[in-house]
Short mmCIF file of C-alpha atoms in Angstrom, two decimals:
data_model
loop_
_atom_site.label_atom_id
_atom_site.label_comp_id
_atom_site.label_asym_id
_atom_site.label_seq_id
_atom_site.Cartn_x
_atom_site.Cartn_y
_atom_site.Cartn_z
CA UNK L 782 1.93 0.55 17.93
CA UNK L 783 -0.12 3.72 17.30
CA UNK L 784 0.32 6.70 19.64
CA UNK L 785 -2.09 7.11 22.53
CA UNK L 786 -5.02 9.48 21.95
CA UNK L 787 -5.62 12.16 24.59
CA UNK L 788 -9.34 12.77 25.25
CA UNK L 789 -8.63 16.38 26.36
CA UNK L 790 -7.08 17.16 22.96
CA UNK L 791 -10.15 15.76 21.21
CA UNK L 792 -12.36 17.93 23.45
CA UNK L 793 -10.34 21.07 22.62
CA UNK L 794 -10.65 20.28 18.89
CA UNK L 795 -14.45 19.96 19.16
CA UNK L 796 -14.52 16.32 18.05
CA UNK L 797 -17.46 15.69 20.41
CA UNK L 798 -19.98 17.95 18.65
CA UNK L 799 -22.53 15.95 16.68
CA UNK L 800 -25.51 17.04 14.56
CA UNK L 801 -28.94 18.26 15.62
CA UNK L 802 -30.92 15.54 17.40
CA UNK L 803 -33.63 15.55 14.69
CA UNK L 804 -30.99 14.68 12.06
CA UNK L 805 -29.44 11.75 13.90
CA UNK L 806 -29.01 8.17 12.70
CA UNK L 807 -30.29 5.74 15.39
CA UNK L 808 -27.41 3.35 14.60
CA UNK L 809 -25.04 5.92 16.12
CA UNK L 810 -26.71 5.54 19.55
CA UNK L 811 -23.83 3.44 21.06
CA UNK L 812 -21.38 6.30 20.35
CA UNK L 813 -23.54 9.15 21.73
CA UNK L 814 -22.84 10.36 25.27
CA UNK L 815 -25.72 12.81 25.77
CA UNK L 816 -27.93 15.50 24.24
CA UNK L 817 -27.32 19.18 24.92
CA UNK L 818 -29.27 22.15 23.49
CA UNK L 819 -30.76 19.98 20.76
CA UNK L 820 -27.32 18.64 19.69
CA UNK L 821 -25.95 15.15 20.24
CA UNK L 822 -22.63 14.92 22.08
CA UNK L 823 -20.29 12.12 21.02
CA UNK L 824 -18.62 9.95 23.67
CA UNK L 825 -14.95 10.96 23.31
CA UNK L 826 -13.66 7.90 25.18
CA UNK L 827 -15.15 5.76 22.44
CA UNK L 828 -13.74 8.12 19.79
CA UNK L 829 -10.25 7.81 21.33
CA UNK L 830 -10.47 4.00 21.48
CA UNK L 831 -11.69 3.77 17.88
CA UNK L 832 -9.00 6.17 16.65
CA UNK L 833 -6.31 4.05 18.25
CA UNK L 834 -7.80 0.85 16.78
CA UNK L 835 -7.95 2.41 13.30
CA UNK L 836 -4.41 3.82 13.66
CA UNK L 837 -2.95 0.39 14.49
CA UNK L 838 -4.74 -1.25 11.53
CA UNK L 839 -3.60 1.49 9.10
CA UNK L 840 -0.02 1.25 10.36
CA UNK L 841 -0.05 -2.50 9.56
CA UNK L 842 -1.38 -1.86 6.04
CA UNK L 843 1.31 0.78 5.45
CA UNK L 844 4.01 -1.55 6.82
CA UNK L 845 2.94 -4.18 4.27
CA UNK L 846 3.72 -1.72 1.46
CA UNK L 847 0.14 -1.21 0.26
CA UNK L 848 -1.62 2.10 -0.45
CA UNK L 849 -4.43 3.81 1.51
CA UNK L 850 -6.66 6.17 -0.48
CA UNK L 851 -7.86 9.31 1.34
CA UNK L 852 -11.25 10.68 0.23
CA UNK L 853 -12.63 14.09 1.28
CA UNK L 854 -14.38 16.41 -1.17
CA UNK L 855 -16.03 18.78 1.32
CA UNK L 856 -14.62 22.32 1.38
CA UNK L 857 -13.37 22.38 5.00
CA UNK L 858 -11.55 19.04 4.64
CA UNK L 859 -9.86 19.40 1.22
CA UNK L 860 -6.66 21.20 2.20
CA UNK L 861 -6.20 19.29 5.46
CA UNK L 862 -6.56 15.87 3.79
CA UNK L 863 -4.32 16.82 0.82
CA UNK L 864 -1.56 18.03 3.19
CA UNK L 865 -1.72 15.01 5.52
CA UNK L 866 -1.98 12.45 2.68
CA UNK L 867 1.11 13.98 1.02
CA UNK L 868 2.94 13.80 4.37
CA UNK L 869 2.11 10.08 4.54
CA UNK L 870 2.96 9.64 0.82
CA UNK L 871 -0.52 8.27 0.07
CA UNK L 872 -2.96 8.96 -2.81
CA UNK L 873 -6.01 11.16 -2.22
CA UNK L 874 -9.17 12.52 -3.86
CA UNK L 875 -10.23 16.02 -2.81
CA UNK L 876 -12.08 17.08 -5.97
CA UNK L 877 -15.22 15.42 -7.36
CA UNK L 878 -15.16 11.62 -6.95
CA UNK L 879 -14.64 10.17 -10.46
CA UNK L 880 -17.42 7.60 -11.03
CA UNK L 881 -15.94 4.12 -11.35
CA UNK L 882 -12.71 5.21 -9.69
CA UNK L 883 -12.45 1.76 -8.05
CA UNK L 884 -14.91 -0.44 -9.94
CA UNK L 885 -13.59 0.73 -13.34
CA UNK L 886 -9.99 1.32 -12.29
CA UNK L 887 -8.55 0.26 -15.69
CA UNK L 888 -10.22 3.25 -17.40
CA UNK L 889 -9.00 5.63 -14.68
CA UNK L 890 -5.45 4.32 -15.18
CA UNK L 891 -5.76 5.05 -18.92
CA UNK L 892 -6.61 8.67 -18.10
CA UNK L 893 -3.57 8.89 -15.82
CA UNK L 894 -1.39 7.43 -18.61
CA UNK L 895 -2.82 10.05 -20.99
CA UNK L 896 -1.45 12.68 -18.63
CA UNK L 897 1.99 11.04 -18.77
CA UNK L 898 1.88 10.85 -22.60
CA UNK L 899 1.15 14.63 -22.79
CA UNK L 900 4.20 15.23 -20.58
CA UNK L 901 6.32 13.09 -22.93
CA UNK L 902 5.02 15.09 -25.92
CA UNK L 903 6.24 18.28 -24.26
CA UNK L 904 9.67 16.77 -23.58
CA UNK L 905 10.35 15.28 -27.03
CA UNK L 906 9.12 18.36 -28.94
CA UNK L 907 6.01 16.76 -30.49
CA UNK L 908 3.86 19.28 -28.61
CA UNK L 909 5.50 22.23 -30.42
CA UNK L 910 4.66 20.75 -33.83
CA UNK L 911 0.91 21.06 -33.06
CA UNK L 912 -1.14 24.07 -34.10
CA UNK L 913 -1.86 26.80 -31.54
CA UNK L 914 -5.48 25.63 -31.13
CA UNK L 915 -4.43 21.98 -30.61
CA UNK L 916 -1.80 23.00 -28.03
CA UNK L 917 -4.46 24.94 -26.13
CA UNK L 918 -6.81 21.94 -26.14
CA UNK L 919 -4.05 19.59 -24.94
CA UNK L 920 -3.09 22.03 -22.15
CA UNK L 921 -6.71 22.25 -21.00
CA UNK L 922 -7.02 18.46 -21.00
CA UNK L 923 -3.77 18.14 -19.03
CA UNK L 924 -4.94 20.70 -16.44
CA UNK L 925 -8.30 18.93 -16.04
CA UNK L 926 -6.66 15.52 -15.58
CA UNK L 927 -4.14 16.98 -13.13
CA UNK L 928 -6.91 18.56 -11.05
CA UNK L 929 -9.00 15.39 -10.82
CA UNK L 930 -6.41 12.59 -10.97
CA UNK L 931 -3.00 14.15 -10.33
CA UNK L 932 -3.03 13.05 -6.70
CA UNK L 933 -3.46 9.37 -7.67
CA UNK L 934 -0.86 9.26 -10.50
CA UNK L 935 1.39 6.95 -8.42
CA UNK L 936 -1.43 4.53 -7.57
CA UNK L 937 -0.76 1.68 -10.03
CA UNK L 938 -3.26 -0.75 -8.44
CA UNK L 939 -6.37 -0.70 -6.28
CA UNK L 940 -5.83 0.63 -2.74
CA UNK L 941 -5.75 -1.74 0.24
CA UNK L 942 -8.04 0.59 2.23
CA UNK L 943 -10.05 3.83 2.07
CA UNK L 944 -10.02 6.63 4.63
CA UNK L 945 -13.14 8.76 4.27
CA UNK L 946 -14.24 12.05 5.84
CA UNK L 947 -18.07 12.15 5.93
CA UNK L 948 -19.55 8.86 4.71
CA UNK L 949 -22.89 10.49 3.80
CA UNK L 950 -21.25 12.87 1.33
CA UNK L 951 -18.85 10.22 -0.09
CA UNK L 952 -21.57 7.53 -0.47
CA UNK L 953 -20.46 6.66 -4.06
CA UNK L 954 -16.89 5.94 -2.89
CA UNK L 955 -18.28 3.85 -0.03
CA UNK L 956 -20.48 1.79 -2.38
CA UNK L 957 -17.57 1.12 -4.80
CA UNK L 958 -15.28 0.03 -1.96
CA UNK L 959 -17.99 -2.28 -0.58
CA UNK L 960 -18.41 -3.95 -4.00
CA UNK L 961 -14.69 -4.73 -4.09
CA UNK L 962 -14.44 -5.69 -0.37
CA UNK L 963 -11.96 -2.87 0.32
CA UNK L 964 -11.94 -2.05 4.07
CA UNK L 965 -13.20 1.45 4.91
CA UNK L 966 -11.90 3.68 7.71
CA UNK L 967 -14.06 6.75 8.26
CA UNK L 968 -14.93 9.75 10.39
CA UNK L 969 -18.60 9.09 11.14
CA UNK L 970 -20.84 11.87 12.50
CA UNK L 971 -24.16 11.36 14.33
CA UNK L 972 -26.15 11.76 11.06
CA UNK L 973 -24.33 8.86 9.29
CA UNK L 974 -24.71 5.07 9.33
CA UNK L 975 -21.74 3.38 11.06
CA UNK L 976 -22.74 -0.04 9.63
CA UNK L 977 -21.35 0.97 6.23
CA UNK L 978 -17.72 1.01 7.39
CA UNK L 979 -15.38 -1.49 9.04
CA UNK L 980 -13.45 1.01 11.19
CA UNK L 981 -15.71 3.72 12.62
CA UNK L 982 -14.22 6.85 14.17
CA UNK L 983 -17.21 8.63 15.80
CA UNK L 984 -16.37 12.32 15.40
CA UNK L 985 -17.43 15.74 14.19
CA UNK L 986 -16.79 15.66 10.42
CA UNK L 987 -17.79 19.31 9.77
CA UNK L 988 -15.36 21.42 11.83
CA UNK L 989 -11.91 21.84 10.29
CA UNK L 990 -10.24 21.62 13.73
CA UNK L 991 -11.86 18.24 14.39
CA UNK L 992 -11.02 16.95 10.90
CA UNK L 993 -7.42 18.15 11.29
CA UNK L 994 -7.04 16.38 14.65
CA UNK L 995 -8.32 13.00 13.42
CA UNK L 996 -6.67 13.05 9.97
CA UNK L 997 -3.27 14.11 11.35
CA UNK L 998 -3.40 11.22 13.85
CA UNK L 999 -4.24 8.80 11.03
CA UNK L 1000 -1.42 10.17 8.84
CA UNK L 1001 1.08 9.87 11.74
CA UNK L 1002 0.05 6.22 12.22
CA UNK L 1003 0.68 5.53 8.51
CA UNK L 1004 4.08 7.27 8.66
CA UNK L 1005 4.92 5.09 11.68
CA UNK L 1006 4.00 1.97 9.68
CA UNK L 1007 6.14 3.11 6.73
CA UNK L 1008 9.18 3.78 8.94
CA UNK L 1009 8.72 0.33 10.52
CA UNK L 1010 8.74 -1.18 7.01
CA UNK L 1011 11.92 0.73 6.13
CA UNK L 1012 13.75 -0.35 9.31
CA UNK L 1013 12.73 -4.00 8.72
CA UNK L 1014 14.07 -3.81 5.16
CA UNK L 1015 17.35 -2.28 6.38
CA UNK L 1016 17.75 -5.01 9.01
CA UNK L 1017 17.10 -7.75 6.44
CA UNK L 1018 19.63 -6.34 3.96
CA UNK L 1019 22.22 -5.91 6.74
CA UNK L 1020 21.68 -9.51 7.89
CA UNK L 1021 22.04 -10.69 4.28
CA UNK L 1022 25.34 -8.82 3.88
CA UNK L 1023 26.68 -10.23 7.15
CA UNK L 1024 25.74 -13.79 6.13
CA UNK L 1025 27.47 -13.45 2.76
CA UNK L 1026 30.61 -12.04 4.45
CA UNK L 1027 30.75 -14.87 7.00
CA UNK L 1028 30.27 -17.62 4.43
CA UNK L 1029 33.57 -19.53 3.88
CA UNK L 1030 35.09 -18.83 0.52
CA UNK L 1031 35.77 -21.95 -1.54
CA UNK L 1032 39.48 -22.55 -2.03
CA UNK L 1033 40.57 -22.67 -5.60
CA UNK L 1034 42.37 -25.92 -6.16
CA UNK L 1035 45.58 -25.65 -8.10
CA UNK L 1036 45.46 -27.62 -11.32
CA UNK L 1037 47.96 -30.46 -11.37
CA UNK L 1038 50.53 -30.25 -14.17
CA UNK L 1039 50.70 -33.38 -16.40
CA UNK L 1040 53.63 -35.67 -15.54
CA UNK L 1041 56.59 -35.73 -17.92
CA UNK L 1042 57.92 -39.10 -16.62
CA UNK L 1043 57.92 -41.89 -19.33
CA UNK L 1044 56.62 -44.59 -16.91
CA UNK L 1045 53.76 -42.34 -15.79
CA UNK L 1046 52.87 -41.57 -19.39
CA UNK L 1047 52.76 -45.27 -20.20
CA UNK L 1048 50.59 -46.03 -17.15
CA UNK L 1049 48.17 -43.23 -18.09
CA UNK L 1050 47.96 -44.58 -21.66
CA UNK L 1051 47.13 -48.05 -20.36
CA UNK L 1052 44.53 -46.67 -17.97
CA UNK L 1053 42.74 -44.86 -20.80
CA UNK L 1054 42.36 -48.08 -22.83
CA UNK L 1055 38.97 -49.84 -22.82
CA UNK L 1056 38.89 -52.68 -20.33
CA UNK L 1057 37.42 -55.93 -21.74
CA UNK L 1058 35.23 -57.55 -19.12
CA UNK L 1059 35.09 -61.37 -18.87
CA UNK L 1060 31.81 -63.15 -19.33
CA UNK L 1061 30.23 -65.03 -16.42
CA UNK L 1062 31.13 -68.42 -18.06
CA UNK L 1063 34.79 -67.46 -18.51
CA UNK L 1064 35.03 -66.42 -14.87
CA UNK L 1065 33.48 -69.74 -13.65
CA UNK L 1066 35.72 -71.83 -15.95
CA UNK L 1067 38.79 -70.02 -14.66
CA UNK L 1068 37.69 -70.55 -11.06
CA UNK L 1069 37.12 -74.32 -11.74
CA UNK L 1070 40.55 -74.80 -13.29
CA UNK L 1071 42.18 -73.12 -10.28
CA UNK L 1072 40.43 -75.55 -7.93
CA UNK L 1073 41.59 -78.62 -9.93
CA UNK L 1074 45.20 -77.41 -9.70
#
């Protein structure tokens, strides 16, 4: 169960400030409370309800052991998202979105493996056998890969969900996720289209305070889901150990020593001989002769 969201805290963080009225998306009308000084004000009660709904869903995904990819390439969100995603032990993209990150995931994985192979070269000494120019080129390639893909090096398969800050800016990521039917959780401002995402969190996606408030809540929900998964695993292993301890141990039967008695030996020898079975005719003849007597 995700923690309750306090509307006052959202107000203090400036989550309610939308964009200028002339830049609004009409589909955001259900989430707008009012207009003030040419700016749309977001209904924070709806924001709180949507945050809680998204938090519960993300906690369930985390509890199932699947990954949630955080995406935020805008300047004011980069550091916040990187910090919170690391806290939740989830992959994230805060540099330029690599085209085909989801739809061409196999190629992206190859690039990540290239990074690992360079690290192996440095460990086994192969790197030192290269010329100075080649070493410089490899180092530059490694730094570039680390900058763009280092944060997703542990993501061995497609994520179960995406969490996006500013859907208008991250439209390529949104389109790729839609193609693959990956659910999208997003901070959606008054200038964006809420129909593009499954879990809308109507909020100010420009102010760092607002981003920090929403993203930290999301990260806490994921951490809660992960701890729930861990406690369930511990309970299961404990129950398994208890069951194996309680199970009755099979008694080892003592092997019987062969008899040394002559009569017993003779009887055993006779028992091992093949028994010749009578035919049906022989049995009937014998029975008839017994009756005559």
